[in-house]
Amino acid sequence: MRAGSTQWQGILEAALAAWHDGPAAEELPPGLTPEDVARLADTDPPRRRDVLALARKKLASFPFEHVHPGWLADALPPDPLLRQWALSVLPPPVRDLVSPLARQQAQPAQSGIRVDATGPPRWFAGWWRGELQARLGYPHPFPWRVDSQRPLTTLWLCSEEDAVTVLRWFGLRPLAAGLVQLQSQEVVRWLYALPVELRQRVVALVKERELAEVEGWRERLRALEGGMPAEEIPLSLALEAVAAQTHARDTGDDAVRLAYRLPQPLGERLLAALDEGRADLAEPVGEPFDARLRHDLDYLLERRLVAPPAPFEEAF
């Protein structure tokens, strides 16, 4: 059943009626939780109609603009004709980014062939959106679930370059948290492996002691040392921190949307970390993980090192 379809709408209406008239409905529309239904059921009917109209509109499309072009290029059909059609139905700004990647992936004998000059049939756009959704499992941002005050929401609304910048900066926190648990000679070795600007930030974090007391970061540092350039380790640690906190705070949809906003290799690492779900890296729920991530994001915004995120159409 496609989310947003007539059948989906019918099940939702039955669930809303059951919420008011008696026990909760046994069947819920795909993608909705009992909490979603409860919130919708307690909303004034005119307001609820507006919210559901916006939700159906979003569900009938695919959020191409929030997915990194690499993911879209990798999902293009291998058949040359379908490949050309798929590119043609992308929004023009997205198509301009995906097309060069698609040419790199095309077979040499096919890369210069114009297969079809008339364009795709009318049914193709819907079929292609369904194929993408089935392949990626992208969690649609329902209006009643998106909170622009959550820093993870802000990250997947940023450009991919800015999201990486924020994550790399935030990753200095788990790096510092691991360093304070190491022997002094190990700390010195780590600090001098980092670029100067990152080293200064790590030293400041250690002095401020605004760090999560999570013993797992010490072992992660030892495991990663030598396996990648030192300046890339904060980014790797940030992905692991996001995944760990996601399991502790039930923000999985935001984390998956962030994974698809990132370049594919980084996104795949975040998805793998989400599947692994390392509890030893998670802060206690009462710890200010969101506040620290928000602080780092605001710091970079104030210094114009990243751009403000795109606005999200919130209707609930």
Tab-separated table of C-alpha atoms in Angstrom:
chain	number	residue	atom	x	y	z
A	1	MET	CA	0.000	0.000	0.000
A	2	ARG	CA	1.419	3.371	-1.004
A	3	ALA	CA	1.453	5.972	1.752
A	4	GLY	CA	-0.950	8.757	0.889
A	5	SER	CA	-3.145	6.594	-1.372
A	6	THR	CA	-6.925	6.369	-1.123
A	7	GLN	CA	-6.595	3.107	0.815
A	8	TRP	CA	-4.083	4.724	3.188
A	9	GLN	CA	-6.470	7.625	3.749
A	10	GLY	CA	-9.344	5.245	4.462
A	11	ILE	CA	-7.381	3.352	7.102
A	12	LEU	CA	-6.364	6.638	8.711
A	13	GLU	CA	-9.965	7.867	8.875
A	14	ALA	CA	-11.019	4.586	10.495
A	15	ALA	CA	-8.177	4.880	13.027
A	16	LEU	CA	-9.160	8.461	13.885
A	17	ALA	CA	-12.776	7.442	14.377
A	18	ALA	CA	-11.778	4.511	16.583
A	19	TRP	CA	-9.642	6.803	18.703
A	20	HIS	CA	-12.661	8.888	19.695
A	21	ASP	CA	-15.319	6.182	19.782
A	22	GLY	CA	-13.651	3.342	21.619
A	23	PRO	CA	-10.502	1.206	21.681
A	24	ALA	CA	-7.638	2.131	19.402
A	25	ALA	CA	-7.752	0.791	15.848
A	26	GLU	CA	-5.978	-2.490	15.232
A	27	GLU	CA	-4.705	-1.295	11.842
A	28	LEU	CA	-2.733	1.895	11.295
A	29	PRO	CA	-1.673	3.447	7.984
A	30	PRO	CA	1.889	2.560	7.011
A	31	GLY	CA	4.345	5.072	8.397
A	32	LEU	CA	2.175	6.274	11.272
A	33	THR	CA	2.515	5.442	14.951
A	34	PRO	CA	-0.232	5.409	17.613
A	35	GLU	CA	1.239	8.702	18.862
A	36	ASP	CA	0.771	10.239	15.403
A	37	VAL	CA	-2.857	9.145	15.297
A	38	ALA	CA	-3.479	10.442	18.827
A	39	ARG	CA	-2.077	13.841	17.957
A	40	LEU	CA	-4.122	14.065	14.768
A	41	ALA	CA	-7.275	12.877	16.529
A	42	ASP	CA	-6.955	15.652	19.136
A	43	THR	CA	-6.569	18.339	16.479
A	44	ASP	CA	-9.478	20.472	15.287
A	45	PRO	CA	-10.946	19.003	12.050
A	46	PRO	CA	-10.177	22.048	9.833
A	47	ARG	CA	-6.585	22.094	11.010
A	48	ARG	CA	-6.310	18.336	10.614
A	49	ARG	CA	-7.560	18.541	7.031
A	50	ASP	CA	-4.858	21.086	6.196
A	51	VAL	CA	-2.141	18.967	7.773
A	52	LEU	CA	-3.257	15.778	6.015
A	53	ALA	CA	-3.504	17.597	2.693
A	54	LEU	CA	0.122	18.694	3.114
A	55	ALA	CA	1.133	15.164	4.138
A	56	ARG	CA	-0.538	13.625	1.060
A	57	LYS	CA	1.163	16.180	-1.150
A	58	LYS	CA	4.550	15.272	0.266
A	59	LEU	CA	3.886	11.531	0.132
A	60	ALA	CA	2.919	11.792	-3.540
A	61	SER	CA	6.390	13.112	-4.345
A	62	PHE	CA	9.947	12.193	-3.413
A	63	PRO	CA	12.234	14.608	-1.507
A	64	PHE	CA	14.922	14.663	-4.205
A	65	GLU	CA	16.315	17.942	-2.890
A	66	HIS	CA	17.113	16.363	0.499
A	67	VAL	CA	18.996	13.347	-0.901
A	68	HIS	CA	22.639	13.550	-1.945
A	69	PRO	CA	23.057	13.220	-5.748
A	70	GLY	CA	25.343	10.217	-5.284
A	71	TRP	CA	22.495	8.146	-3.828
A	72	LEU	CA	20.226	9.104	-6.734
A	73	ALA	CA	22.860	8.354	-9.377
A	74	ASP	CA	23.534	4.961	-7.832
A	75	ALA	CA	19.804	4.146	-7.913
A	76	LEU	CA	19.323	4.961	-11.624
A	77	PRO	CA	18.060	1.987	-13.662
A	78	PRO	CA	20.772	0.197	-15.661
A	79	ASP	CA	18.626	0.134	-18.827
A	80	PRO	CA	19.723	3.128	-21.000
A	81	LEU	CA	16.171	4.176	-21.869
A	82	LEU	CA	14.873	4.011	-18.298
A	83	ARG	CA	18.045	5.750	-17.151
A	84	GLN	CA	17.410	8.690	-19.463
A	85	TRP	CA	13.762	8.866	-18.440
A	86	ALA	CA	14.675	8.790	-14.747
A	87	LEU	CA	17.038	11.725	-15.202
A	88	SER	CA	14.418	13.680	-17.135
A	89	VAL	CA	11.865	13.579	-14.278
A	90	LEU	CA	14.287	14.912	-11.669
A	91	PRO	CA	13.859	18.575	-10.684
A	92	PRO	CA	16.261	20.619	-12.862
A	93	PRO	CA	18.656	21.674	-10.042
A	94	VAL	CA	18.906	18.057	-8.877
A	95	ARG	CA	19.278	16.758	-12.439
A	96	ASP	CA	22.224	19.102	-13.012
A	97	LEU	CA	24.010	17.476	-10.071
A	98	VAL	CA	23.062	13.868	-10.843
A	99	SER	CA	23.738	13.898	-14.606
A	100	PRO	CA	27.571	14.128	-14.381
A	101	LEU	CA	27.601	11.256	-11.902
A	102	ALA	CA	25.300	9.238	-14.160
A	103	ARG	CA	27.629	9.753	-17.125
A	104	GLN	CA	30.541	8.484	-15.050
A	105	GLN	CA	28.600	5.330	-14.194
A	106	ALA	CA	27.255	4.668	-17.725
A	107	GLN	CA	28.706	1.924	-19.884
A	108	PRO	CA	31.296	3.375	-22.311
A	109	ALA	CA	29.346	2.211	-25.362
A	110	GLN	CA	26.168	3.863	-24.097
A	111	SER	CA	27.439	7.108	-22.602
A	112	GLY	CA	27.080	9.160	-25.797
A	113	ILE	CA	23.827	7.670	-27.127
A	114	ARG	CA	20.634	9.700	-27.049
A	115	VAL	CA	18.107	6.934	-26.671
A	116	ASP	CA	14.809	8.801	-26.727
A	117	ALA	CA	13.942	12.340	-27.776
A	118	THR	CA	10.250	12.345	-26.806
A	119	GLY	CA	10.526	11.888	-23.046
A	120	PRO	CA	9.016	9.373	-20.632
A	121	PRO	CA	5.383	8.239	-20.630
A	122	ARG	CA	3.026	9.723	-18.037
A	123	TRP	CA	3.154	6.674	-15.767
A	124	PHE	CA	6.931	6.707	-15.429
A	125	ALA	CA	7.374	9.480	-12.843
A	126	GLY	CA	5.155	7.704	-10.302
A	127	TRP	CA	6.836	4.363	-10.983
A	128	TRP	CA	10.290	5.885	-10.526
A	129	ARG	CA	9.358	7.547	-7.237
A	130	GLY	CA	8.028	4.219	-5.994
A	131	GLU	CA	11.219	2.434	-7.029
A	132	LEU	CA	13.356	4.992	-5.216
A	133	GLN	CA	11.243	4.760	-2.096
A	134	ALA	CA	11.400	0.963	-2.127
A	135	ARG	CA	15.166	0.986	-2.584
A	136	LEU	CA	16.089	3.670	-0.054
A	137	GLY	CA	13.240	3.377	2.437
A	138	TYR	CA	13.423	7.129	2.917
A	139	PRO	CA	11.372	8.165	5.985
A	140	HIS	CA	9.076	10.928	4.754
A	141	PRO	CA	9.115	13.953	7.073
A	142	PHE	CA	5.462	14.150	8.104
A	143	PRO	CA	4.572	17.725	9.148
A	144	TRP	CA	3.695	16.616	12.675
A	145	ARG	CA	7.058	14.926	13.170
A	146	VAL	CA	9.467	17.614	12.054
A	147	ASP	CA	10.807	19.876	14.766
A	148	SER	CA	13.214	22.428	13.347
A	149	GLN	CA	14.550	23.025	16.879
A	150	ARG	CA	16.069	19.534	16.938
A	151	PRO	CA	19.671	19.802	15.726
A	152	LEU	CA	19.487	16.534	13.777
A	153	THR	CA	16.522	17.942	11.842
A	154	THR	CA	18.537	21.056	11.117
A	155	LEU	CA	21.408	18.949	9.782
A	156	TRP	CA	19.410	17.101	7.136
A	157	LEU	CA	17.952	20.435	6.040
A	158	CYS	CA	21.487	21.798	5.489
A	159	SER	CA	23.508	21.312	2.336
A	160	GLU	CA	25.622	18.185	2.313
A	161	GLU	CA	28.826	20.251	2.594
A	162	ASP	CA	27.544	22.137	5.624
A	163	ALA	CA	26.234	18.969	7.266
A	164	VAL	CA	29.707	17.423	6.959
A	165	THR	CA	31.292	20.592	8.390
A	166	VAL	CA	29.011	20.544	11.430
A	167	LEU	CA	29.543	16.833	12.029
A	168	ARG	CA	33.322	17.145	11.790
A	169	TRP	CA	33.290	20.007	14.310
A	170	PHE	CA	30.927	18.161	16.640
A	171	GLY	CA	33.080	15.027	16.388
A	172	LEU	CA	35.806	16.816	18.305
A	173	ARG	CA	33.678	16.292	21.428
A	174	PRO	CA	33.837	12.461	21.460
A	175	LEU	CA	37.481	12.776	20.433
A	176	ALA	CA	38.188	14.935	23.500
A	177	ALA	CA	36.082	12.609	25.672
A	178	GLY	CA	38.303	9.725	24.605
A	179	LEU	CA	41.536	11.650	25.030
A	180	VAL	CA	40.910	12.442	28.707
A	181	GLN	CA	40.838	8.691	29.342
A	182	LEU	CA	44.204	7.990	27.669
A	183	GLN	CA	47.730	8.040	28.995
A	184	SER	CA	49.557	11.363	28.653
A	185	GLN	CA	51.911	10.120	25.934
A	186	GLU	CA	48.959	8.940	23.883
A	187	VAL	CA	47.261	12.314	24.288
A	188	VAL	CA	50.348	14.159	23.036
A	189	ARG	CA	50.596	11.868	20.016
A	190	TRP	CA	46.961	12.450	19.147
A	191	LEU	CA	47.105	16.224	19.544
A	192	TYR	CA	50.122	16.627	17.282
A	193	ALA	CA	48.492	14.468	14.608
A	194	LEU	CA	45.583	16.925	14.338
A	195	PRO	CA	45.596	20.146	12.282
A	196	VAL	CA	46.257	23.226	14.427
A	197	GLU	CA	42.693	24.571	14.359
A	198	LEU	CA	41.256	21.218	15.450
A	199	ARG	CA	43.960	20.777	18.083
A	200	GLN	CA	43.115	24.117	19.671
A	201	ARG	CA	39.441	23.231	19.828
A	202	VAL	CA	40.136	19.840	21.439
A	203	VAL	CA	42.372	21.445	24.073
A	204	ALA	CA	39.625	23.980	24.859
A	205	LEU	CA	37.041	21.202	25.224
A	206	VAL	CA	39.289	19.283	27.594
A	207	LYS	CA	39.855	22.403	29.712
A	208	GLU	CA	36.128	23.195	29.803
A	209	ARG	CA	35.304	19.578	30.706
A	210	GLU	CA	32.025	19.815	28.776
A	211	LEU	CA	32.354	16.202	27.760
A	212	ALA	CA	30.188	13.129	27.933
A	213	GLU	CA	31.528	10.572	30.371
A	214	VAL	CA	31.375	7.634	27.991
A	215	GLU	CA	34.194	5.131	28.356
A	216	GLY	CA	33.592	3.649	24.910
A	217	TRP	CA	35.292	6.576	23.145
A	218	ARG	CA	38.693	5.605	24.494
A	219	GLU	CA	38.561	2.243	22.772
A	220	ARG	CA	37.180	3.782	19.588
A	221	LEU	CA	40.172	6.140	19.414
A	222	ARG	CA	42.585	3.260	19.808
A	223	ALA	CA	40.737	1.258	17.170
A	224	LEU	CA	40.712	4.113	14.637
A	225	GLU	CA	44.261	5.387	15.159
A	226	GLY	CA	46.317	4.758	12.052
A	227	GLY	CA	43.336	3.518	10.062
A	228	MET	CA	42.531	6.906	8.525
A	229	PRO	CA	43.982	10.421	8.483
A	230	ALA	CA	43.720	12.026	11.912
A	231	GLU	CA	41.689	14.966	10.586
A	232	GLU	CA	38.974	12.565	9.361
A	233	ILE	CA	38.560	10.770	12.696
A	234	PRO	CA	36.303	13.461	14.255
A	235	LEU	CA	33.843	13.005	11.387
A	236	SER	CA	33.839	9.238	11.886
A	237	LEU	CA	33.300	9.657	15.625
A	238	ALA	CA	30.432	12.100	15.008
A	239	LEU	CA	28.615	9.534	12.856
A	240	GLU	CA	28.984	6.953	15.616
A	241	ALA	CA	27.807	9.463	18.238
A	242	VAL	CA	24.703	10.336	16.206
A	243	ALA	CA	23.880	6.650	15.792
A	244	ALA	CA	24.368	5.917	19.495
A	245	GLN	CA	22.210	8.842	20.601
A	246	THR	CA	19.540	7.959	18.043
A	247	HIS	CA	18.911	4.652	19.776
A	248	ALA	CA	18.822	6.323	23.184
A	249	ARG	CA	16.476	9.139	22.110
A	250	ASP	CA	14.276	7.548	19.408
A	251	THR	CA	15.316	9.967	16.658
A	252	GLY	CA	15.896	7.283	14.042
A	253	ASP	CA	14.018	8.987	11.211
A	254	ASP	CA	16.110	12.148	11.525
A	255	ALA	CA	19.303	10.084	11.518
A	256	VAL	CA	18.278	8.132	8.399
A	257	ARG	CA	17.350	11.347	6.597
A	258	LEU	CA	20.755	12.731	7.583
A	259	ALA	CA	22.442	9.615	6.172
A	260	TYR	CA	20.824	10.194	2.780
A	261	ARG	CA	21.787	13.883	2.882
A	262	LEU	CA	25.462	12.968	3.213
A	263	PRO	CA	27.745	11.718	0.430
A	264	GLN	CA	27.049	8.034	-0.070
A	265	PRO	CA	30.193	6.623	1.623
A	266	LEU	CA	29.511	8.674	4.765
A	267	GLY	CA	25.795	7.934	4.667
A	268	GLU	CA	26.470	4.212	4.401
A	269	ARG	CA	28.728	4.418	7.460
A	270	LEU	CA	25.979	6.180	9.414
A	271	LEU	CA	23.378	3.598	8.348
A	272	ALA	CA	25.764	0.798	9.354
A	273	ALA	CA	26.320	2.454	12.733
A	274	LEU	CA	22.558	2.760	13.184
A	275	ASP	CA	22.192	-0.960	12.512
A	276	GLU	CA	24.981	-1.756	14.972
A	277	GLY	CA	23.483	0.406	17.721
A	278	ARG	CA	26.412	0.548	20.137
A	279	ALA	CA	24.986	1.212	23.592
A	280	ASP	CA	28.463	1.756	25.069
A	281	LEU	CA	28.788	5.016	23.116
A	282	ALA	CA	25.437	6.491	24.158
A	283	GLU	CA	25.184	9.216	26.748
A	284	PRO	CA	22.492	8.890	29.403
A	285	VAL	CA	19.231	10.364	28.126
A	286	GLY	CA	19.484	13.213	30.630
A	287	GLU	CA	22.832	14.367	29.203
A	288	PRO	CA	22.722	17.484	26.972
A	289	PHE	CA	23.586	15.833	23.652
A	290	ASP	CA	21.130	18.017	21.720
A	291	ALA	CA	22.354	21.148	23.496
A	292	ARG	CA	25.979	20.428	22.587
A	293	LEU	CA	25.148	19.736	18.958
A	294	ARG	CA	23.005	22.885	18.828
A	295	HIS	CA	25.836	24.907	20.423
A	296	ASP	CA	28.298	23.741	17.762
A	297	LEU	CA	25.829	24.401	14.967
A	298	ASP	CA	25.114	27.914	16.242
A	299	TYR	CA	28.850	28.568	16.630
A	300	LEU	CA	29.453	27.745	12.957
A	301	LEU	CA	26.384	29.702	11.822
A	302	GLU	CA	27.431	32.820	13.733
A	303	ARG	CA	30.859	32.739	12.086
A	304	ARG	CA	29.302	32.068	8.674
A	305	LEU	CA	31.262	28.863	8.304
A	306	VAL	CA	27.995	27.178	7.311
A	307	ALA	CA	24.840	28.593	5.744
A	308	PRO	CA	21.422	28.641	7.432
A	309	PRO	CA	19.439	25.481	6.588
A	310	ALA	CA	16.618	25.502	4.093
A	311	PRO	CA	13.238	26.229	5.726
A	312	PHE	CA	10.851	23.333	6.194
A	313	GLU	CA	7.150	23.797	5.538
A	314	GLU	CA	5.788	23.153	9.019
A	315	ALA	CA	2.034	23.033	9.293
A	316	PHE	CA	1.450	21.383	12.651
